[in-house]
Short mmCIF file of C-alpha atoms in Angstrom, two decimals:
data_model
loop_
_atom_site.label_atom_id
_atom_site.label_comp_id
_atom_site.label_asym_id
_atom_site.label_seq_id
_atom_site.Cartn_x
_atom_site.Cartn_y
_atom_site.Cartn_z
CA MET A 1 220.83 96.02 118.51
CA GLY A 2 218.88 94.78 121.61
CA ASP A 3 216.11 97.28 120.86
CA GLN A 4 215.95 95.65 117.24
CA ASP A 5 215.84 92.10 118.80
CA VAL A 6 212.87 93.17 121.07
CA TYR A 7 211.21 94.93 118.23
CA GLU A 8 211.77 91.65 115.88
CA ARG A 9 210.43 89.57 118.86
CA LEU A 10 207.38 91.62 119.16
CA SER A 11 206.75 91.79 115.59
CA GLY A 12 206.94 87.76 115.49
CA SER A 13 204.74 87.46 118.36
CA GLN A 14 202.28 89.73 116.81
CA THR A 15 202.39 87.75 113.58
CA ASP A 16 202.00 84.61 115.61
CA GLY A 17 199.16 86.17 117.40
CA GLU A 18 197.24 87.13 114.23
CA MET A 19 197.86 83.92 112.78
CA GLU A 20 196.56 82.10 115.88
CA GLU A 21 193.69 84.46 115.71
CA GLU A 22 192.85 83.86 112.23
CA LYS A 23 193.20 80.17 113.07
CA GLY A 24 190.84 80.53 115.91
CA GLU A 25 188.63 82.49 113.82
CA SER A 26 188.39 79.56 111.19
CA GLU A 27 188.30 77.15 114.16
CA GLY A 28 185.19 79.01 115.44
CA GLU A 29 183.83 79.45 112.07
CA SER A 30 184.00 75.70 111.42
CA GLU A 31 182.73 74.86 114.71
CA THR A 32 179.98 77.20 114.45
CA ARG A 33 178.97 75.52 110.85
CA GLY A 34 179.41 72.17 112.63
CA LEU A 35 176.86 73.07 115.25
CA TRP A 36 174.67 74.86 112.60
CA THR A 37 174.62 71.66 110.70
CA GLY A 38 173.93 69.64 113.50
CA ALA A 39 171.12 71.49 114.98
CA GLU A 40 169.57 71.95 111.57
CA SER A 41 169.03 68.12 111.41
CA PHE A 42 166.92 68.36 114.53
CA TYR A 43 165.31 71.78 114.03
CA GLN A 44 164.80 74.52 111.64
CA PHE A 45 166.38 77.52 113.52
CA SER A 46 164.41 80.36 114.00
CA SER A 47 165.88 83.96 113.14
CA SER A 48 166.35 84.69 116.55
CA LEU A 49 168.44 81.56 117.35
CA ARG A 50 170.62 82.52 114.31
CA ALA A 51 171.32 85.98 115.73
CA VAL A 52 172.43 84.16 118.89
CA VAL A 53 174.94 82.06 117.07
CA ARG A 54 176.31 85.29 115.40
CA ILE A 55 176.80 87.09 118.93
CA ARG A 56 178.64 83.79 120.03
CA GLN A 57 181.21 83.99 117.33
CA LYS A 58 181.71 87.78 117.91
CA TYR A 59 182.34 86.99 121.66
CA GLN A 60 184.69 84.35 121.13
CA ILE A 61 186.92 86.40 118.89
CA MET A 62 187.00 89.52 121.37
CA LYS A 63 187.69 86.95 124.10
CA LYS A 64 190.81 85.73 122.32
CA ARG A 65 192.09 89.17 121.53
CA ARG A 66 191.61 90.24 125.11
CA LEU A 67 193.51 87.18 126.40
CA GLU A 68 196.55 87.75 123.91
CA LEU A 69 196.66 91.30 124.57
CA ALA A 70 196.71 90.69 128.44
CA GLY A 71 199.65 88.05 127.94
CA LEU A 72 201.64 90.76 126.00
CA GLY A 73 201.06 93.27 128.64
CA GLY A 74 203.39 91.68 131.45
CA VAL A 75 206.27 91.99 129.29
CA GLY A 76 207.13 95.62 128.98
CA PRO A 77 206.51 98.48 126.86
CA VAL A 78 204.87 98.03 123.60
CA VAL A 79 205.60 100.28 120.82
CA GLY A 80 203.03 100.89 118.26
CA ALA A 81 200.51 98.71 119.87
CA GLY A 82 198.55 101.43 121.52
CA LEU A 83 199.36 99.57 125.19
CA PHE A 84 201.10 101.12 128.13
CA THR A 85 203.74 99.34 130.20
CA GLY A 86 202.88 97.78 133.26
CA ALA A 87 199.05 97.88 132.44
CA PRO A 88 197.05 95.62 134.62
CA VAL A 89 195.64 92.50 133.36
CA ARG A 90 192.08 92.62 132.39
CA THR A 91 190.11 89.90 133.82
CA SER A 92 186.32 89.42 132.16
CA PRO A 93 183.25 88.68 134.37
CA LYS A 94 181.88 85.07 134.30
CA ILE A 95 179.20 85.11 131.59
CA PHE A 96 177.43 82.42 129.84
CA THR A 97 179.55 81.02 127.00
CA PHE A 98 178.59 78.43 124.02
CA GLU A 99 182.11 76.93 124.50
CA GLY A 100 181.84 72.98 124.60
CA LEU A 101 178.32 72.74 122.94
CA THR A 102 177.57 69.81 121.07
CA PRO A 103 174.56 69.31 118.79
CA SER A 104 172.79 67.38 121.58
CA SER A 105 173.66 70.13 124.13
CA ALA A 106 172.28 72.82 121.79
CA THR A 107 169.15 70.78 121.42
CA THR A 108 168.85 70.61 125.14
CA THR A 109 169.53 74.31 125.63
CA LEU A 110 167.15 75.22 122.84
CA SER A 111 164.08 73.11 124.54
CA SER A 112 164.94 74.45 127.99
CA LEU A 113 164.45 78.13 126.34
CA LEU A 114 161.28 77.22 125.02
CA GLN A 115 159.85 75.56 128.11
CA LYS A 116 160.82 78.97 130.08
CA ARG A 117 159.22 81.13 127.34
CA LYS A 118 156.03 78.77 127.79
CA LYS A 119 156.13 79.15 131.54
CA LYS A 120 156.41 82.93 130.98
CA ARG A 121 153.45 82.80 128.80
CA SER A 122 151.34 80.82 131.13
CA ARG A 123 151.92 82.84 134.18
CA ARG A 124 149.12 82.67 136.75
CA VAL A 125 146.99 85.79 137.27
CA MET A 126 147.93 87.63 140.42
CA PHE A 127 145.33 88.87 142.62
CA PRO A 128 145.49 91.87 145.03
CA SER A 129 146.45 90.60 148.79
CA GLY A 130 143.53 89.79 150.63
CA GLY A 131 141.13 89.76 147.80
CA GLY A 132 141.25 86.12 147.03
CA CYS A 133 140.44 84.45 143.83
CA ARG A 134 137.17 85.73 142.15
CA ALA A 135 135.76 84.30 139.22
CA PRO A 136 135.37 86.69 136.04
CA VAL A 137 132.30 88.89 136.23
CA VAL A 138 129.85 87.52 133.67
CA LYS A 139 127.60 89.91 132.07
CA GLU A 140 123.86 89.27 132.69
CA GLN A 141 121.94 88.86 129.43
CA SER A 142 119.35 91.51 128.98
CA ARG A 143 115.75 90.35 129.46
CA ALA A 144 114.61 93.24 126.89
CA LYS A 145 116.06 91.14 124.03
CA ASN A 146 113.91 88.26 124.80
CA CYS A 147 111.00 90.43 125.25
CA LEU A 148 111.45 92.15 122.05
CA PHE A 149 111.67 88.50 120.33
CA LEU A 150 108.52 87.56 121.99
CA LEU A 151 106.75 90.60 120.99
CA CYS A 152 107.99 90.17 117.30
CA THR A 153 106.59 86.53 117.44
CA ILE A 154 103.13 87.70 118.79
CA LEU A 155 103.17 90.51 116.10
CA PHE A 156 103.75 88.38 113.24
CA LEU A 157 101.08 85.90 114.56
CA GLN A 158 98.78 88.50 114.65
CA VAL A 159 99.52 89.73 111.01
CA TYR A 160 99.41 86.17 110.00
CA ASN A 161 96.03 85.41 111.55
CA ALA A 162 94.55 88.79 110.17
CA ILE A 163 95.46 87.82 106.74
CA GLU A 164 93.91 84.26 107.18
CA ASN A 165 90.89 85.99 108.50
CA LEU A 166 90.60 88.04 105.46
CA ASP A 167 90.67 84.98 103.23
CA ASP A 168 88.27 83.29 105.61
CA HIS A 169 85.88 86.13 105.41
CA VAL A 170 86.10 86.65 101.50
CA LEU A 171 85.47 82.60 101.06
CA LYS A 172 82.47 82.95 103.44
CA TYR A 173 80.47 85.22 100.97
CA ASP A 174 81.68 83.50 97.94
CA LEU A 175 82.39 86.66 95.65
CA GLU A 176 84.05 84.69 93.15
CA GLY A 177 80.56 82.89 92.66
CA LEU A 178 78.84 85.99 92.62
CA GLU A 179 81.18 87.70 90.15
CA LYS A 180 80.59 84.83 87.64
CA THR A 181 76.73 85.03 88.14
CA LEU A 182 76.76 88.86 87.40
CA CYS A 183 78.98 88.46 84.37
CA ARG A 184 76.75 85.91 83.07
CA GLU A 185 73.16 87.43 83.82
CA VAL A 186 73.89 91.26 83.57
CA PHE A 187 74.56 92.60 79.88
CA GLY A 188 76.33 95.88 79.20
CA GLN A 189 77.44 96.73 82.67
CA GLN A 190 80.70 95.06 83.06
CA GLY A 191 82.46 98.18 84.52
CA ALA A 192 79.91 99.00 86.88
CA MET A 193 79.70 95.38 88.06
CA GLU A 194 83.36 95.67 88.52
CA ALA A 195 83.22 98.62 90.74
CA LEU A 196 80.19 96.74 92.67
CA LEU A 197 82.37 93.90 93.22
CA ALA A 198 85.39 95.71 94.44
CA GLN A 199 83.13 97.58 96.90
CA LEU A 200 82.01 94.48 98.27
CA ARG A 201 85.47 92.69 98.28
CA ASP A 202 87.04 95.60 100.39
CA TYR A 203 84.15 95.64 102.93
CA LEU A 204 83.54 91.94 103.26
CA SER A 205 87.19 91.08 103.77
CA THR A 206 86.79 91.98 107.41
CA TYR A 207 84.27 91.90 110.21
CA VAL A 208 85.15 95.24 112.20
CA HIS A 209 84.17 98.46 110.54
CA ASN A 210 83.56 102.06 111.60
CA LYS A 211 80.71 102.83 109.38
CA PRO A 212 78.19 100.63 107.06
CA LEU A 213 78.69 100.37 103.47
CA VAL A 214 76.01 102.25 101.30
CA LEU A 215 75.87 101.82 97.54
CA SER A 216 73.53 103.27 95.18
CA LEU A 217 73.04 102.18 91.54
CA HIS A 218 71.60 104.48 89.28
CA GLY A 219 70.19 104.34 85.75
CA THR A 220 67.32 104.87 83.33
CA SER A 221 64.58 102.22 83.17
CA GLY A 222 65.71 98.99 81.76
CA VAL A 223 69.39 98.91 82.12
CA GLY A 224 69.14 96.18 84.84
CA LYS A 225 69.07 97.63 88.21
CA SER A 226 66.32 95.43 89.65
CA HIS A 227 67.93 92.43 88.01
CA VAL A 228 71.03 92.95 89.68
CA GLY A 229 69.18 93.43 92.92
CA ARG A 230 67.38 89.98 92.51
CA LEU A 231 70.87 88.44 91.90
CA LEU A 232 72.43 89.73 94.91
CA ALA A 233 69.47 88.93 97.03
CA GLY A 234 69.70 85.36 95.89
CA HIS A 235 73.38 85.00 96.21
CA PHE A 236 73.35 86.34 99.78
CA ARG A 237 70.67 84.32 101.01
CA SER A 238 72.66 81.15 100.08
CA VAL A 239 75.65 82.24 101.90
CA VAL A 240 74.51 84.10 104.92
CA GLY A 241 70.64 82.66 105.16
CA ASP A 242 67.40 84.21 104.45
CA PRO A 243 66.92 86.11 107.81
CA LEU A 244 69.87 88.32 107.14
CA VAL A 245 68.94 89.47 103.73
CA LEU A 246 66.02 92.02 103.27
CA GLN A 247 64.69 92.89 100.02
CA TYR A 248 62.56 95.96 100.54
CA PHE A 249 60.50 96.94 97.59
CA VAL A 250 59.08 100.47 98.11
CA LEU A 251 55.93 100.67 96.10
CA HIS A 252 55.08 97.25 97.55
CA HIS A 253 55.80 97.54 101.51
CA CYS A 254 55.05 101.29 101.64
CA PRO A 255 52.69 102.57 98.88
CA LEU A 256 50.77 105.26 100.68
CA GLU A 257 52.49 108.41 102.06
CA ASP A 258 50.08 108.31 104.91
CA ASP A 259 51.58 105.29 106.33
CA ALA A 260 55.10 106.46 106.14
CA TRP A 261 55.49 107.18 109.76
CA ARG A 262 54.48 103.44 110.38
CA CYS A 263 56.64 102.27 107.69
CA ALA A 264 59.56 104.04 108.90
CA ARG A 265 58.96 102.55 112.38
CA ALA A 266 58.52 99.01 111.06
CA LEU A 267 61.76 99.34 108.97
CA THR A 268 63.92 100.57 112.03
CA ILE A 269 62.56 97.62 113.98
CA LEU A 270 63.20 95.22 111.20
CA VAL A 271 66.65 96.57 110.55
CA SER A 272 67.67 96.35 114.29
CA GLU A 273 66.35 92.93 114.79
CA THR A 274 68.51 91.79 111.48
CA VAL A 275 71.43 93.45 112.75
CA LEU A 276 71.31 92.04 116.03
CA ARG A 277 70.87 88.48 114.88
CA ALA A 278 73.95 89.09 112.35
CA GLU A 279 76.08 90.04 115.28
CA GLU A 280 75.17 86.94 117.17
CA GLU A 281 76.24 84.95 113.94
CA GLU A 282 79.21 86.96 113.27
CA LYS A 283 77.82 87.69 109.75
CA ILE A 284 77.25 90.91 107.90
CA PRO A 285 73.40 91.35 106.74
CA VAL A 286 72.37 92.98 103.23
CA PHE A 287 69.59 95.49 103.05
CA ILE A 288 68.43 95.96 99.38
CA PHE A 289 65.99 98.71 98.64
CA ASP A 290 64.65 98.55 95.39
CA GLU A 291 62.69 101.76 93.36
CA ALA A 292 64.51 103.77 96.28
CA GLU A 293 63.05 106.92 94.21
CA HIS A 294 59.86 106.53 95.79
CA LEU A 295 61.28 106.56 99.11
CA PHE A 296 59.16 108.97 101.50
CA PRO A 297 61.20 111.59 103.71
CA GLU A 298 60.22 109.80 106.97
CA LEU A 299 61.81 106.49 105.43
CA LEU A 300 64.82 108.46 104.09
CA ASP A 301 65.36 109.93 107.66
CA ALA A 302 65.03 106.51 109.34
CA LEU A 303 67.40 104.98 106.91
CA PHE A 304 69.92 107.91 107.24
CA ASP A 305 69.73 107.46 111.02
CA LEU A 306 70.59 104.02 110.81
CA VAL A 307 73.63 104.51 108.52
CA GLN A 308 75.20 107.02 110.98
CA SER A 309 78.66 105.95 112.37
CA LYS A 310 77.51 107.06 115.83
CA ARG A 311 75.29 104.08 116.12
CA SER A 312 76.63 100.88 118.09
CA ASN A 313 78.94 98.34 116.38
CA GLU A 314 76.31 95.81 115.16
CA TYR A 315 74.65 98.79 113.14
CA LEU A 316 78.35 99.29 111.37
CA ASN A 317 78.58 95.96 110.04
CA ALA A 318 75.87 96.18 107.20
CA VAL A 319 75.60 96.64 103.56
CA TYR A 320 72.88 98.79 102.19
CA LEU A 321 72.30 98.69 98.54
CA PHE A 322 69.80 101.39 96.91
CA LEU A 323 68.39 101.21 93.21
CA SER A 324 67.04 104.16 91.82
CA ASN A 325 66.56 105.98 88.31
CA GLN A 326 67.25 109.28 90.04
CA GLY A 327 69.57 111.38 88.04
CA HIS A 328 68.89 109.34 84.72
CA ASN A 329 68.56 112.29 82.75
CA HIS A 330 72.30 113.35 83.40
CA ILE A 331 73.46 109.84 82.52
CA THR A 332 71.53 109.99 79.10
CA LYS A 333 72.71 113.44 78.28
CA HIS A 334 76.15 112.66 79.31
CA LEU A 335 76.31 109.44 76.99
CA LEU A 336 74.77 111.11 74.02
CA HIS A 337 76.88 114.00 74.00
CA ASN A 338 80.19 112.59 75.24
CA SER A 339 80.18 109.02 73.65
CA SER A 340 83.57 108.16 71.93
CA SER A 341 84.19 105.90 69.09
CA ASP A 342 87.44 104.77 70.68
CA SER A 343 87.58 100.94 70.23
CA MET A 344 90.87 100.58 71.89
CA MET A 345 89.61 101.49 75.27
CA THR A 346 88.73 98.67 77.77
CA VAL A 347 85.32 98.37 79.34
CA SER A 348 86.60 99.15 82.89
CA GLY A 349 88.71 102.05 81.57
CA TYR A 350 85.50 103.34 79.46
CA HIS A 351 83.41 103.00 82.73
CA GLY A 352 85.96 104.47 84.98
CA ASN A 353 85.98 107.58 82.79
CA PHE A 354 82.39 107.60 82.61
CA VAL A 355 81.90 107.41 86.38
CA LYS A 356 84.64 110.12 86.87
CA GLU A 357 82.81 112.68 84.74
CA LEU A 358 79.37 111.58 85.93
CA THR A 359 79.63 111.24 89.58
CA PRO A 360 79.99 115.02 90.35
CA LEU A 361 76.81 115.82 88.52
CA LEU A 362 74.77 113.17 90.33
CA ARG A 363 76.11 114.07 93.58
CA ASN A 364 75.09 117.59 93.01
CA THR A 365 71.70 116.57 92.09
CA LEU A 366 71.19 113.83 95.12
CA ASP A 367 72.70 115.90 97.98
CA LYS A 368 69.88 118.56 97.15
CA LEU A 369 67.22 115.77 97.81
CA HIS A 370 68.60 114.15 100.99
CA PRO A 371 71.63 113.96 103.07
CA LEU A 372 71.24 110.14 102.91
CA TRP A 373 72.66 110.18 99.45
CA ALA A 374 76.08 111.92 100.60
CA GLU A 375 76.70 108.77 102.70
CA ALA A 376 76.47 106.38 99.62
CA GLU A 377 79.01 105.47 97.11
CA LEU A 378 77.61 106.32 93.65
CA ILE A 379 77.74 103.68 90.75
CA PRO A 380 76.07 104.79 87.59
CA LEU A 381 74.76 102.36 84.93
CA THR A 382 75.30 103.01 81.53
CA LEU A 383 72.71 102.77 78.63
CA LEU A 384 72.47 99.63 76.75
CA GLU A 385 73.35 99.32 73.11
CA LYS A 386 71.57 97.25 70.48
CA GLY A 387 74.04 94.31 70.81
CA HIS A 388 73.19 94.29 74.60
CA VAL A 389 69.55 94.13 73.71
CA THR A 390 70.08 91.13 71.27
CA GLU A 391 71.60 89.34 74.21
CA CYS A 392 68.82 90.07 76.45
CA PHE A 393 66.45 88.41 73.68
CA LEU A 394 68.68 85.56 73.16
CA ASP A 395 68.91 85.00 76.98
CA GLU A 396 65.02 85.26 77.57
CA MET A 397 64.20 82.91 74.73
CA MET A 398 66.67 80.20 75.90
CA ARG A 399 64.87 80.52 79.30
CA GLU A 400 61.49 80.06 77.58
CA GLY A 401 62.45 77.27 75.77
CA PHE A 402 62.47 78.77 72.19
CA TYR A 403 64.76 77.92 69.78
CA PRO A 404 67.27 80.97 69.55
CA ASP A 405 66.91 81.63 65.83
CA ARG A 406 69.13 84.55 64.88
CA THR A 407 66.68 85.98 61.99
CA ASN A 408 63.78 86.11 64.73
CA ILE A 409 66.03 87.74 67.57
CA GLU A 410 67.33 90.32 65.17
CA ARG A 411 63.55 91.13 64.19
CA LEU A 412 62.54 91.46 67.83
CA ALA A 413 65.52 93.64 68.53
CA GLY A 414 64.68 95.87 65.80
CA GLU A 415 61.10 96.59 67.22
CA ILE A 416 62.72 98.23 70.11
CA GLU A 417 63.05 102.07 70.21
CA TYR A 418 66.49 103.52 69.97
CA TYR A 419 68.27 107.03 70.20
CA PRO A 420 70.06 108.43 67.20
CA VAL A 421 73.40 106.88 66.15
CA VAL A 422 76.08 108.53 68.40
CA TRP A 423 79.79 107.74 67.24
CA GLY A 424 78.76 104.50 65.81
CA ARG A 425 76.77 103.56 69.06
CA VAL A 426 73.06 102.79 69.11
CA TYR A 427 71.72 103.17 72.62
CA ALA A 428 68.39 101.63 73.33
CA ARG A 429 65.68 103.78 75.10
CA THR A 430 64.10 101.46 77.32
CA GLY A 431 67.08 99.06 77.30
CA CYS A 432 65.84 95.43 78.08
CA LYS A 433 62.64 96.26 79.62
CA LYS A 434 60.17 95.26 76.79
CA VAL A 435 62.17 92.03 76.13
CA VAL A 436 60.07 89.64 78.46
CA ALA A 437 56.93 91.04 77.05
CA LYS A 438 57.84 90.51 73.28
CA VAL A 439 59.17 86.98 74.14
CA ASN A 440 56.19 85.97 75.73
CA LEU A 441 54.09 87.08 72.60
CA LEU A 442 55.74 84.61 70.47
#
């Protein structure tokens, strides 16, 4: 009976303990919820703070269980509870608990924790003993970068200045005005004039050269070679001055072969004086040699020596233009046997094919005569058609003050000799050479 009473008391005490434990748990949970609600009104708890609250709840439950078991251990042997008689009372170490916390105390605790964390983050940098506080090493900016920026700026200014100089040189010689004059005054040679202007524009766009520009216009009599020479001479006299333009007529300045050496010496002196004066004025002189097929070997040798690139700089900045009918047989045969009736081809395209096919023939012929022609850019002039001769008559009659009667012009154009019709093209044998004489007879 005694044992049964003891067992009942223990059972009753266990039941009471469990009830108290559940009550404590419910009280702990209610208290936790109260704290949670109070603190939430001040802050939005982070996930780490909620974890701390859960640990506190578990700790309170474990602490109550230990206290209850420790109180029962001094009564005597316990059966079925897993405890031994006379077990020493366990005492837990003093650690931090959340007992007695209120919402205001929780807020204070939270703020203190945040301040501690902030202090930990803003710790002072510890330096080695004896080293003292040293400022962080500042990397020096490389001077090479500044030099690179300066070099790029200088290069940009140089390029910009070069472009401006190109425009200045082209404007100085008024090549646009020359182009308009040639298109208005020269008939039937549009492709050749475009090639001539392209050569002049490329050369006159700058002042420094490694060789002079040597051009040679070749064509039959009456196609406008001398007329082009007069137009070029008049234009360049107006832009660079009369002393820097030399128009040399071979049959007039040196008609006799016995005077060839004297003419060559005089020509060399005249060219040297002209290029030296042009060097002082920073301009490019122009030398035009009409009737170049009559140049004597002594004159050709003197000119060949002047156009050599081994000469000094002032001799390299010059334009030499030769007007000759050498190779006219090749030009005439090529046009009469290779003319095309293709009307869709442009004038520049037609002349481009014409020059491309005819230049090798002219080059082979002229190189055998003298090495001077190997230094020249060859520009062949095509034969004039009947329509071009009509335009020559119209222009000359208007110059002389005659009424441009179309019937009269057609009659005068019919008196000129022509080659047989080739692919619908009628070429004049003498071009516009007899136009002036026929108009003067009116």
